[in-house]
Amino acid sequence: MNDAHLHMVVNHFPIIGTIFGLGILVTGMFMKNNAVKNTAYILFAVAAVFAALSMYTAEGAEELVEDMPSVGKQIIHEHEEIAEKFSIIMYATGFFGLVSLFASYKKYRFATIFSYITLALALFAGVLTKSVGTTGGEIRHTEIRANFVPTAGAEQNAAGEQGEKDED
């Protein structure tokens, strides 16, 4: 298993964990249920750990793919820039998630304030998930790039497949 493979294994959880954690936290706040909110806090902390693992494996993955045809250093650089911002927000979200968990457990009067700080950070991270996921996907999935132009072979193949489906 090389760094590119490791990066692909760990890089999805910070995105998915943030989205699920955000939904769980909002539900817990709406229901005023500390157990549900605590689940979200733990999920944010785990997502932050996976964000650190993603950043740790990113350099090795970059070295393996940056010179491949159709990849290019600019696409990787765009992903790297947004991933660095996302990771910082994830570290803060994970940290405040743990602070919120502790405050909730100890029943501190500031627990609600920490919940709202965690929610705000998670919302910001949630907004960044779209960009970090899309720029990461664009590295190897040329079909999702803004400037994608299908090749003649791809158009011909798509037309051939459509013709076969029409015959059935």
GROMACS .gro file of N, CA and C in nm:
model
  504
    1MET      N    1   0.086  -0.117   0.000
    1MET     CA    2   0.000   0.000   0.000
    1MET      C    3   0.090   0.123   0.000
    2ASN      N    4   0.072   0.210  -0.100
    2ASN     CA    5   0.154   0.331  -0.107
    2ASN      C    6   0.079   0.451  -0.049
    3ASP      N    7   0.147   0.567  -0.046
    3ASP     CA    8   0.088   0.686   0.014
    3ASP      C    9  -0.039   0.733  -0.058
    4ALA      N   10  -0.044   0.716  -0.188
    4ALA     CA   11  -0.164   0.757  -0.262
    4ALA      C   12  -0.283   0.671  -0.218
    5HIS      N   13  -0.259   0.542  -0.202
    5HIS     CA   14  -0.367   0.453  -0.158
    5HIS      C   15  -0.409   0.488  -0.015
    6LEU      N   16  -0.313   0.509   0.073
    6LEU     CA   17  -0.345   0.546   0.211
    6LEU      C   18  -0.424   0.677   0.216
    7HIS      N   19  -0.384   0.772   0.132
    7HIS     CA   20  -0.454   0.900   0.128
    7HIS      C   21  -0.599   0.879   0.084
    8MET      N   22  -0.620   0.795  -0.014
    8MET     CA   23  -0.756   0.767  -0.062
    8MET      C   24  -0.839   0.695   0.045
    9VAL      N   25  -0.774   0.615   0.128
    9VAL     CA   26  -0.846   0.543   0.232
    9VAL      C   27  -0.894   0.638   0.341
   10VAL      N   28  -0.809   0.734   0.382
   10VAL     CA   29  -0.843   0.818   0.498
   10VAL      C   30  -0.908   0.951   0.463
   11ASN      N   31  -0.899   0.996   0.339
   11ASN     CA   32  -0.942   1.133   0.309
   11ASN      C   33  -1.093   1.153   0.300
   12HIS      N   34  -1.169   1.048   0.294
   12HIS     CA   35  -1.314   1.063   0.282
   12HIS      C   36  -1.382   1.085   0.418
   13PHE      N   37  -1.323   1.033   0.523
   13PHE     CA   38  -1.390   1.041   0.653
   13PHE      C   39  -1.404   1.183   0.707
   14PRO      N   40  -1.305   1.272   0.692
   14PRO     CA   41  -1.328   1.407   0.743
   14PRO      C   42  -1.448   1.476   0.676
   15ILE      N   43  -1.469   1.449   0.550
   15ILE     CA   44  -1.583   1.509   0.479
   15ILE      C   45  -1.714   1.446   0.526
   16ILE      N   46  -1.721   1.316   0.522
   16ILE     CA   47  -1.843   1.245   0.561
   16ILE      C   48  -1.871   1.264   0.710
   17GLY      N   49  -1.766   1.256   0.792
   17GLY     CA   50  -1.782   1.275   0.935
   17GLY      C   51  -1.835   1.413   0.970
   18THR      N   52  -1.788   1.514   0.897
   18THR     CA   53  -1.836   1.650   0.920
   18THR      C   54  -1.983   1.663   0.885
   19ILE      N   55  -2.021   1.610   0.771
   19ILE     CA   56  -2.161   1.620   0.727
   19ILE      C   57  -2.253   1.546   0.824
   20PHE      N   58  -2.218   1.422   0.859
   20PHE     CA   59  -2.300   1.347   0.953
   20PHE      C   60  -2.299   1.413   1.091
   21GLY      N   61  -2.182   1.455   1.136
   21GLY     CA   62  -2.172   1.521   1.266
   21GLY      C   63  -2.256   1.646   1.274
   22LEU      N   64  -2.258   1.722   1.167
   22LEU     CA   65  -2.338   1.844   1.163
   22LEU      C   66  -2.487   1.811   1.175
   23GLY      N   67  -2.531   1.712   1.101
   23GLY     CA   68  -2.672   1.671   1.111
   23GLY      C   69  -2.707   1.619   1.249
   24ILE      N   70  -2.618   1.542   1.308
   24ILE     CA   71  -2.642   1.487   1.442
   24ILE      C   72  -2.642   1.599   1.546
   25LEU      N   73  -2.549   1.695   1.534
   25LEU     CA   74  -2.543   1.805   1.631
   25LEU      C   75  -2.669   1.892   1.623
   26VAL      N   76  -2.711   1.925   1.503
   26VAL     CA   77  -2.833   2.006   1.487
   26VAL      C   78  -2.953   1.931   1.546
   27THR      N   79  -2.962   1.802   1.521
   27THR     CA   80  -3.071   1.721   1.576
   27THR      C   81  -3.066   1.722   1.729
   28GLY      N   82  -2.947   1.702   1.784
   28GLY     CA   83  -2.932   1.702   1.930
   28GLY      C   84  -2.966   1.835   1.993
   29MET      N   85  -2.928   1.944   1.925
   29MET     CA   86  -2.960   2.076   1.978
   29MET      C   87  -3.111   2.102   1.970
   30PHE      N   88  -3.171   2.063   1.860
   30PHE     CA   89  -3.315   2.081   1.842
   30PHE      C   90  -3.393   2.000   1.946
   31MET      N   91  -3.349   1.877   1.969
   31MET     CA   92  -3.416   1.789   2.064
   31MET      C   93  -3.374   1.816   2.209
   32LYS      N   94  -3.271   1.899   2.226
   32LYS     CA   95  -3.215   1.926   2.359
   32LYS      C   96  -3.174   1.794   2.426
   33ASN      N   97  -3.104   1.712   2.348
   33ASN     CA   98  -3.061   1.580   2.393
   33ASN      C   99  -2.909   1.576   2.397
   34ASN      N  100  -2.853   1.573   2.518
   34ASN     CA  101  -2.707   1.574   2.533
   34ASN      C  102  -2.640   1.450   2.477
   35ALA      N  103  -2.705   1.335   2.487
   35ALA     CA  104  -2.645   1.212   2.434
   35ALA      C  105  -2.626   1.223   2.282
   36VAL      N  106  -2.723   1.278   2.214
   36VAL     CA  107  -2.712   1.296   2.068
   36VAL      C  108  -2.604   1.398   2.037
   37LYS      N  109  -2.600   1.509   2.109
   37LYS     CA  110  -2.495   1.610   2.087
   37LYS      C  111  -2.357   1.551   2.115
   38ASN      N  112  -2.346   1.470   2.221
   38ASN     CA  113  -2.217   1.410   2.254
   38ASN      C  114  -2.168   1.318   2.142
   39THR      N  115  -2.261   1.251   2.077
   39THR     CA  116  -2.225   1.166   1.962
   39THR      C  117  -2.161   1.252   1.852
   40ALA      N  118  -2.220   1.367   1.826
   40ALA     CA  119  -2.166   1.458   1.725
   40ALA      C  120  -2.027   1.507   1.765
   41TYR      N  121  -2.009   1.541   1.892
   41TYR     CA  122  -1.879   1.591   1.938
   41TYR      C  123  -1.770   1.487   1.916
   42ILE      N  124  -1.801   1.362   1.948
   42ILE     CA  125  -1.704   1.254   1.927
   42ILE      C  126  -1.676   1.236   1.779
   43LEU      N  127  -1.779   1.244   1.698
   43LEU     CA  128  -1.762   1.230   1.553
   43LEU      C  129  -1.672   1.341   1.497
   44PHE      N  130  -1.687   1.463   1.547
   44PHE     CA  131  -1.600   1.572   1.503
   44PHE      C  132  -1.455   1.548   1.543
   45ALA      N  133  -1.434   1.495   1.663
   45ALA     CA  134  -1.297   1.466   1.707
   45ALA      C  135  -1.234   1.357   1.620
   46VAL      N  136  -1.311   1.254   1.589
   46VAL     CA  137  -1.260   1.146   1.503
   46VAL      C  138  -1.233   1.200   1.362
   47ALA      N  139  -1.322   1.284   1.311
   47ALA     CA  140  -1.302   1.344   1.178
   47ALA      C  141  -1.176   1.430   1.176
   48ALA      N  142  -1.147   1.498   1.286
   48ALA     CA  143  -1.025   1.579   1.294
   48ALA      C  144  -0.900   1.491   1.291
   49VAL      N  145  -0.906   1.377   1.356
   49VAL     CA  146  -0.792   1.283   1.352
   49VAL      C  147  -0.772   1.235   1.208
   50PHE      N  148  -0.880   1.203   1.140
   50PHE     CA  149  -0.868   1.158   1.001
   50PHE      C  150  -0.822   1.272   0.909
   51ALA      N  151  -0.857   1.396   0.942
   51ALA     CA  152  -0.806   1.510   0.866
   51ALA      C  153  -0.654   1.519   0.882
   52ALA      N  154  -0.605   1.495   1.002
   52ALA     CA  155  -0.460   1.495   1.025
   52ALA      C  156  -0.393   1.382   0.948
   53LEU      N  157  -0.456   1.264   0.946
   53LEU     CA  158  -0.401   1.152   0.869
   53LEU      C  159  -0.402   1.184   0.719
   54SER      N  160  -0.506   1.250   0.673
   54SER     CA  161  -0.512   1.289   0.532
   54SER      C  162  -0.398   1.384   0.496
   55MET      N  163  -0.374   1.480   0.584
   55MET     CA  164  -0.266   1.575   0.558
   55MET      C  165  -0.130   1.504   0.564
   56TYR      N  166  -0.117   1.407   0.654
   56TYR     CA  167   0.007   1.333   0.669
   56TYR      C  168   0.039   1.251   0.544
   57THR      N  169  -0.062   1.194   0.481
   57THR     CA  170  -0.041   1.110   0.363
   57THR      C  171  -0.043   1.189   0.232
   58ALA      N  172  -0.079   1.316   0.239
   58ALA     CA  173  -0.099   1.395   0.117
   58ALA      C  174   0.031   1.418   0.038
   59GLU      N  175   0.139   1.447   0.105
   59GLU     CA  176   0.264   1.477   0.035
   59GLU      C  177   0.313   1.356  -0.046
   60GLY      N  178   0.306   1.239   0.015
   60GLY     CA  179   0.346   1.118  -0.056
   60GLY      C  180   0.256   1.089  -0.175
   61ALA      N  181   0.126   1.113  -0.157
   61ALA     CA  182   0.032   1.092  -0.267
   61ALA      C  183   0.061   1.190  -0.380
   62GLU      N  184   0.091   1.314  -0.344
   62GLU     CA  185   0.122   1.416  -0.444
   62GLU      C  186   0.244   1.375  -0.526
   63GLU      N  187   0.346   1.328  -0.460
   63GLU     CA  188   0.469   1.288  -0.530
   63GLU      C  189   0.443   1.175  -0.630
   64LEU      N  190   0.349   1.088  -0.599
   64LEU     CA  191   0.320   0.975  -0.687
   64LEU      C  192   0.239   1.014  -0.811
   65VAL      N  193   0.153   1.117  -0.799
   65VAL     CA  194   0.061   1.145  -0.910
   65VAL      C  195   0.086   1.276  -0.984
   66GLU      N  196   0.169   1.366  -0.930
   66GLU     CA  197   0.179   1.499  -0.989
   66GLU      C  198   0.233   1.501  -1.132
   67ASP      N  199   0.309   1.404  -1.171
   67ASP     CA  200   0.364   1.402  -1.306
   67ASP      C  201   0.289   1.309  -1.400
   68MET      N  202   0.177   1.257  -1.355
   68MET     CA  203   0.097   1.170  -1.441
   68MET      C  204   0.026   1.254  -1.547
   69PRO      N  205   0.005   1.196  -1.666
   69PRO     CA  206  -0.069   1.270  -1.768
   69PRO      C  207  -0.209   1.303  -1.717
   70SER      N  208  -0.256   1.418  -1.752
   70SER     CA  209  -0.390   1.470  -1.719
   70SER      C  210  -0.407   1.509  -1.572
   71VAL      N  211  -0.300   1.509  -1.493
   71VAL     CA  212  -0.313   1.550  -1.353
   71VAL      C  213  -0.263   1.693  -1.339
   72GLY      N  214  -0.136   1.714  -1.341
   72GLY     CA  215  -0.079   1.847  -1.335
   72GLY      C  216  -0.066   1.903  -1.195
   73LYS      N  217   0.035   1.984  -1.179
   73LYS     CA  218   0.066   2.042  -1.048
   73LYS      C  219  -0.036   2.147  -1.006
   74GLN      N  220  -0.097   2.220  -1.099
   74GLN     CA  221  -0.192   2.325  -1.064
   74GLN      C  222  -0.317   2.268  -0.997
   75ILE      N  223  -0.368   2.159  -1.048
   75ILE     CA  224  -0.487   2.097  -0.989
   75ILE      C  225  -0.456   2.049  -0.848
   76ILE      N  226  -0.340   1.988  -0.830
   76ILE     CA  227  -0.300   1.941  -0.697
   76ILE      C  228  -0.281   2.060  -0.603
   77HIS      N  229  -0.221   2.168  -0.654
   77HIS     CA  230  -0.199   2.287  -0.570
   77HIS      C  231  -0.332   2.345  -0.521
   78GLU      N  232  -0.432   2.353  -0.608
   78GLU     CA  233  -0.563   2.403  -0.568
   78GLU      C  234  -0.622   2.317  -0.456
   79HIS      N  235  -0.613   2.186  -0.473
   79HIS     CA  236  -0.665   2.095  -0.371
   79HIS      C  237  -0.587   2.111  -0.240
   80GLU      N  238  -0.458   2.123  -0.251
   80GLU     CA  239  -0.373   2.136  -0.132
   80GLU      C  240  -0.408   2.262  -0.053
   81GLU      N  241  -0.431   2.373  -0.123
   81GLU     CA  242  -0.463   2.499  -0.056
   81GLU      C  243  -0.595   2.489   0.021
   82ILE      N  244  -0.698   2.437  -0.042
   82ILE     CA  245  -0.828   2.427   0.026
   82ILE      C  246  -0.823   2.319   0.135
   83ALA      N  247  -0.747   2.213   0.113
   83ALA     CA  248  -0.736   2.107   0.214
   83ALA      C  249  -0.666   2.158   0.340
   84GLU      N  250  -0.568   2.245   0.324
   84GLU     CA  251  -0.501   2.303   0.441
   84GLU      C  252  -0.598   2.386   0.523
   85LYS      N  253  -0.680   2.467   0.457
   85LYS     CA  254  -0.781   2.547   0.527
   85LYS      C  255  -0.883   2.456   0.596
   86PHE      N  256  -0.930   2.356   0.523
   86PHE     CA  257  -1.027   2.262   0.578
   86PHE      C  258  -0.970   2.191   0.701
   87SER      N  259  -0.845   2.149   0.694
   87SER     CA  260  -0.783   2.078   0.807
   87SER      C  261  -0.776   2.166   0.931
   88ILE      N  262  -0.740   2.290   0.913
   88ILE     CA  263  -0.732   2.381   1.028
   88ILE      C  264  -0.870   2.396   1.093
   89ILE      N  265  -0.972   2.412   1.010
   89ILE     CA  266  -1.108   2.423   1.064
   89ILE      C  267  -1.150   2.292   1.130
   90MET      N  268  -1.110   2.180   1.072
   90MET     CA  269  -1.143   2.051   1.132
   90MET      C  270  -1.074   2.032   1.266
   91TYR      N  271  -0.947   2.074   1.277
   91TYR     CA  272  -0.877   2.063   1.405
   91TYR      C  273  -0.949   2.146   1.510
   92ALA      N  274  -0.992   2.266   1.474
   92ALA     CA  275  -1.065   2.352   1.567
   92ALA      C  276  -1.201   2.290   1.603
   93THR      N  277  -1.269   2.235   1.503
   93THR     CA  278  -1.398   2.173   1.528
   93THR      C  279  -1.382   2.052   1.620
   94GLY      N  280  -1.282   1.971   1.593
   94GLY     CA  281  -1.255   1.855   1.679
   94GLY      C  282  -1.220   1.896   1.821
   95PHE      N  283  -1.138   2.001   1.834
   95PHE     CA  284  -1.099   2.050   1.966
   95PHE      C  285  -1.222   2.102   2.042
   96PHE      N  286  -1.300   2.186   1.976
   96PHE     CA  287  -1.419   2.239   2.044
   96PHE      C  288  -1.524   2.131   2.066
   97GLY      N  289  -1.524   2.029   1.981
   97GLY     CA  290  -1.611   1.915   2.006
   97GLY      C  291  -1.575   1.846   2.137
   98LEU      N  292  -1.445   1.828   2.160
   98LEU     CA  293  -1.401   1.767   2.285
   98LEU      C  294  -1.428   1.857   2.405
   99VAL      N  295  -1.407   1.989   2.386
   99VAL     CA  296  -1.437   2.085   2.493
   99VAL      C  297  -1.587   2.080   2.524
  100SER      N  298  -1.670   2.077   2.421
  100SER     CA  299  -1.815   2.070   2.439
  100SER      C  300  -1.856   1.941   2.508
  101LEU      N  301  -1.792   1.831   2.470
  101LEU     CA  302  -1.820   1.702   2.533
  101LEU      C  303  -1.788   1.708   2.683
  102PHE      N  304  -1.671   1.762   2.715
  102PHE     CA  305  -1.630   1.774   2.854
  102PHE      C  306  -1.725   1.866   2.932
  103ALA      N  307  -1.758   1.981   2.873
  103ALA     CA  308  -1.848   2.076   2.939
  103ALA      C  309  -1.986   2.016   2.960
  104SER      N  310  -2.032   1.938   2.862
  104SER     CA  311  -2.162   1.873   2.874
  104SER      C  312  -2.159   1.768   2.984
  105TYR      N  313  -2.052   1.690   2.986
  105TYR     CA  314  -2.037   1.585   3.086
  105TYR      C  315  -2.033   1.642   3.228
  106LYS      N  316  -1.960   1.754   3.243
  106LYS     CA  317  -1.946   1.818   3.375
  106LYS      C  318  -2.064   1.911   3.407
  107LYS      N  319  -2.153   1.928   3.311
  107LYS     CA  320  -2.271   2.014   3.325
  107LYS      C  321  -2.233   2.159   3.358
  108TYR      N  322  -2.129   2.207   3.290
  108TYR     CA  323  -2.089   2.347   3.306
  108TYR      C  324  -2.194   2.437   3.244
  109ARG      N  325  -2.209   2.555   3.299
  109ARG     CA  326  -2.309   2.648   3.246
  109ARG      C  327  -2.269   2.701   3.109
  110PHE      N  328  -2.142   2.693   3.075
  110PHE     CA  329  -2.096   2.739   2.944
  110PHE      C  330  -2.109   2.632   2.836
  111ALA      N  331  -2.163   2.517   2.869
  111ALA     CA  332  -2.174   2.407   2.773
  111ALA      C  333  -2.252   2.448   2.649
  112THR      N  334  -2.356   2.527   2.665
  112THR     CA  335  -2.438   2.570   2.551
  112THR      C  336  -2.357   2.661   2.459
  113ILE      N  337  -2.276   2.748   2.517
  113ILE     CA  338  -2.192   2.837   2.436
  113ILE      C  339  -2.092   2.756   2.356
  114PHE      N  340  -2.031   2.656   2.419
  114PHE     CA  341  -1.937   2.569   2.347
  114PHE      C  342  -2.007   2.492   2.236
  115SER      N  343  -2.132   2.453   2.260
  115SER     CA  344  -2.210   2.384   2.157
  115SER      C  345  -2.227   2.473   2.034
  116TYR      N  346  -2.259   2.599   2.058
  116TYR     CA  347  -2.279   2.691   1.946
  116TYR      C  348  -2.149   2.722   1.873
  117ILE      N  349  -2.038   2.730   1.947
  117ILE     CA  350  -1.908   2.749   1.882
  117ILE      C  351  -1.876   2.628   1.794
  118THR      N  352  -1.899   2.510   1.849
  118THR     CA  353  -1.875   2.387   1.772
  118THR      C  354  -1.965   2.383   1.649
  119LEU      N  355  -2.090   2.423   1.664
  119LEU     CA  356  -2.183   2.426   1.552
  119LEU      C  357  -2.135   2.523   1.444
  120ALA      N  358  -2.091   2.641   1.484
  120ALA     CA  359  -2.043   2.740   1.387
  120ALA      C  360  -1.921   2.687   1.311
  121LEU      N  361  -1.827   2.627   1.383
  121LEU     CA  362  -1.709   2.570   1.318
  121LEU      C  363  -1.748   2.456   1.224
  122ALA      N  364  -1.841   2.373   1.268
  122ALA     CA  365  -1.886   2.261   1.184
  122ALA      C  366  -1.957   2.310   1.059
  123LEU      N  367  -2.034   2.418   1.072
  123LEU     CA  368  -2.099   2.476   0.954
  123LEU      C  369  -1.994   2.527   0.854
  124PHE      N  370  -1.893   2.594   0.905
  124PHE     CA  371  -1.786   2.644   0.819
  124PHE      C  372  -1.713   2.528   0.753
  125ALA      N  373  -1.683   2.424   0.831
  125ALA     CA  374  -1.619   2.305   0.776
  125ALA      C  375  -1.709   2.239   0.673
  126GLY      N  376  -1.839   2.236   0.701
  126GLY     CA  377  -1.935   2.178   0.608
  126GLY      C  378  -1.936   2.249   0.474
  127VAL      N  379  -1.922   2.381   0.477
  127VAL     CA  380  -1.915   2.458   0.352
  127VAL      C  381  -1.787   2.422   0.276
  128LEU      N  382  -1.677   2.407   0.348
  128LEU     CA  383  -1.549   2.375   0.282
  128LEU      C  384  -1.544   2.232   0.228
  129THR      N  385  -1.630   2.143   0.281
  129THR     CA  386  -1.626   2.004   0.234
  129THR      C  387  -1.652   1.993   0.085
  130LYS      N  388  -1.739   2.077   0.034
  130LYS     CA  389  -1.770   2.072  -0.109
  130LYS      C  390  -1.646   2.103  -0.192
  131SER      N  391  -1.575   2.208  -0.153
  131SER     CA  392  -1.456   2.248  -0.229
  131SER      C  393  -1.342   2.148  -0.215
  132VAL      N  394  -1.318   2.101  -0.095
  132VAL     CA  395  -1.206   2.008  -0.075
  132VAL      C  396  -1.235   1.876  -0.145
  133GLY      N  397  -1.359   1.830  -0.140
  133GLY     CA  398  -1.395   1.706  -0.208
  133GLY      C  399  -1.390   1.718  -0.359
  134THR      N  400  -1.440   1.829  -0.410
  134THR     CA  401  -1.441   1.849  -0.555
  134THR      C  402  -1.299   1.865  -0.609
  135THR      N  403  -1.217   1.947  -0.545
  135THR     CA  404  -1.080   1.965  -0.596
  135THR      C  405  -1.000   1.836  -0.584
  136GLY      N  406  -1.027   1.757  -0.481
  136GLY     CA  407  -0.959   1.628  -0.470
  136GLY      C  408  -1.005   1.533  -0.579
  137GLY      N  409  -1.133   1.530  -0.604
  137GLY     CA  410  -1.185   1.442  -0.709
  137GLY      C  411  -1.135   1.479  -0.847
  138GLU      N  412  -1.116   1.609  -0.871
  138GLU     CA  413  -1.071   1.656  -1.002
  138GLU      C  414  -0.930   1.608  -1.036
  139ILE      N  415  -0.854   1.569  -0.937
  139ILE     CA  416  -0.716   1.525  -0.962
  139ILE      C  417  -0.716   1.405  -1.056
  140ARG      N  418  -0.799   1.308  -1.030
  140ARG     CA  419  -0.801   1.189  -1.114
  140ARG      C  420  -0.928   1.173  -1.196
  141HIS      N  421  -1.032   1.244  -1.160
  141HIS     CA  422  -1.159   1.234  -1.234
  141HIS      C  423  -1.174   1.357  -1.323
  142THR      N  424  -1.116   1.349  -1.440
  142THR     CA  425  -1.118   1.463  -1.532
  142THR      C  426  -1.258   1.500  -1.575
  143GLU      N  427  -1.351   1.406  -1.567
  143GLU     CA  428  -1.488   1.433  -1.612
  143GLU      C  429  -1.563   1.531  -1.523
  144ILE      N  430  -1.514   1.558  -1.402
  144ILE     CA  431  -1.583   1.655  -1.316
  144ILE      C  432  -1.516   1.792  -1.319
  145ARG      N  433  -1.412   1.808  -1.397
  145ARG     CA  434  -1.346   1.938  -1.408
  145ARG      C  435  -1.433   2.035  -1.487
  146ALA      N  436  -1.421   2.163  -1.454
  146ALA     CA  437  -1.501   2.267  -1.521
  146ALA      C  438  -1.470   2.275  -1.670
  147ASN      N  439  -1.346   2.250  -1.706
  147ASN     CA  440  -1.304   2.262  -1.846
  147ASN      C  441  -1.304   2.128  -1.919
  148PHE      N  442  -1.380   2.031  -1.872
  148PHE     CA  443  -1.383   1.898  -1.933
  148PHE      C  444  -1.443   1.902  -2.072
  149VAL      N  445  -1.373   1.841  -2.166
  149VAL     CA  446  -1.422   1.826  -2.303
  149VAL      C  447  -1.407   1.678  -2.337
  150PRO      N  448  -1.518   1.610  -2.363
  150PRO     CA  449  -1.508   1.468  -2.397
  150PRO      C  450  -1.428   1.448  -2.525
  151THR      N  451  -1.351   1.341  -2.527
  151THR     CA  452  -1.275   1.309  -2.648
  151THR      C  453  -1.368   1.245  -2.750
  152ALA      N  454  -1.324   1.240  -2.874
  152ALA     CA  455  -1.407   1.183  -2.981
  152ALA      C  456  -1.440   1.038  -2.951
  153GLY      N  457  -1.346   0.964  -2.896
  153GLY     CA  458  -1.370   0.824  -2.861
  153GLY      C  459  -1.476   0.810  -2.753
  154ALA      N  460  -1.476   0.901  -2.656
  154ALA     CA  461  -1.574   0.896  -2.548
  154ALA      C  462  -1.714   0.926  -2.601
  155GLU      N  463  -1.724   1.025  -2.693
  155GLU     CA  464  -1.853   1.057  -2.752
  155GLU      C  465  -1.904   0.940  -2.834
  156GLN      N  466  -1.814   0.881  -2.911
  156GLN     CA  467  -1.852   0.769  -2.996
  156GLN      C  468  -1.896   0.650  -2.909
  157ASN      N  469  -1.822   0.625  -2.800
  157ASN     CA  470  -1.855   0.516  -2.710
  157ASN      C  471  -1.991   0.541  -2.645
  158ALA      N  472  -2.015   0.665  -2.601
  158ALA     CA  473  -2.144   0.698  -2.539
  158ALA      C  474  -2.258   0.680  -2.639
  159ALA      N  475  -2.236   0.721  -2.764
  159ALA     CA  476  -2.339   0.706  -2.867
  159ALA      C  477  -2.364   0.558  -2.896
  160GLY      N  478  -2.257   0.479  -2.899
  160GLY     CA  479  -2.270   0.336  -2.922
  160GLY      C  480  -2.346   0.267  -2.811
  161GLU      N  481  -2.316   0.305  -2.685
  161GLU     CA  482  -2.387   0.249  -2.572
  161GLU      C  483  -2.534   0.288  -2.576
  162GLN      N  484  -2.563   0.412  -2.614
  162GLN     CA  485  -2.702   0.458  -2.620
  162GLN      C  486  -2.777   0.378  -2.726
  163GLY      N  487  -2.710   0.356  -2.842
  163GLY     CA  488  -2.773   0.279  -2.949
  163GLY      C  489  -2.806   0.137  -2.904
  164GLU      N  490  -2.716   0.076  -2.827
  164GLU     CA  491  -2.741  -0.057  -2.776
  164GLU      C  492  -2.858  -0.058  -2.680
  165LYS      N  493  -2.872   0.046  -2.598
  165LYS     CA  494  -2.981   0.052  -2.501
  165LYS      C  495  -3.114   0.071  -2.574
  166ASP      N  496  -3.114   0.148  -2.685
  166ASP     CA  497  -3.236   0.171  -2.760
  166ASP      C  498  -3.286   0.044  -2.826
  167GLU      N  499  -3.193  -0.048  -2.864
  167GLU     CA  500  -3.232  -0.170  -2.929
  167GLU      C  501  -3.301  -0.267  -2.835
  168ASP      N  502  -3.271  -0.256  -2.702
  168ASP     CA  503  -3.328  -0.349  -2.604
  168ASP      C  504  -3.471  -0.324  -2.578
   0.00000   0.00000   0.00000
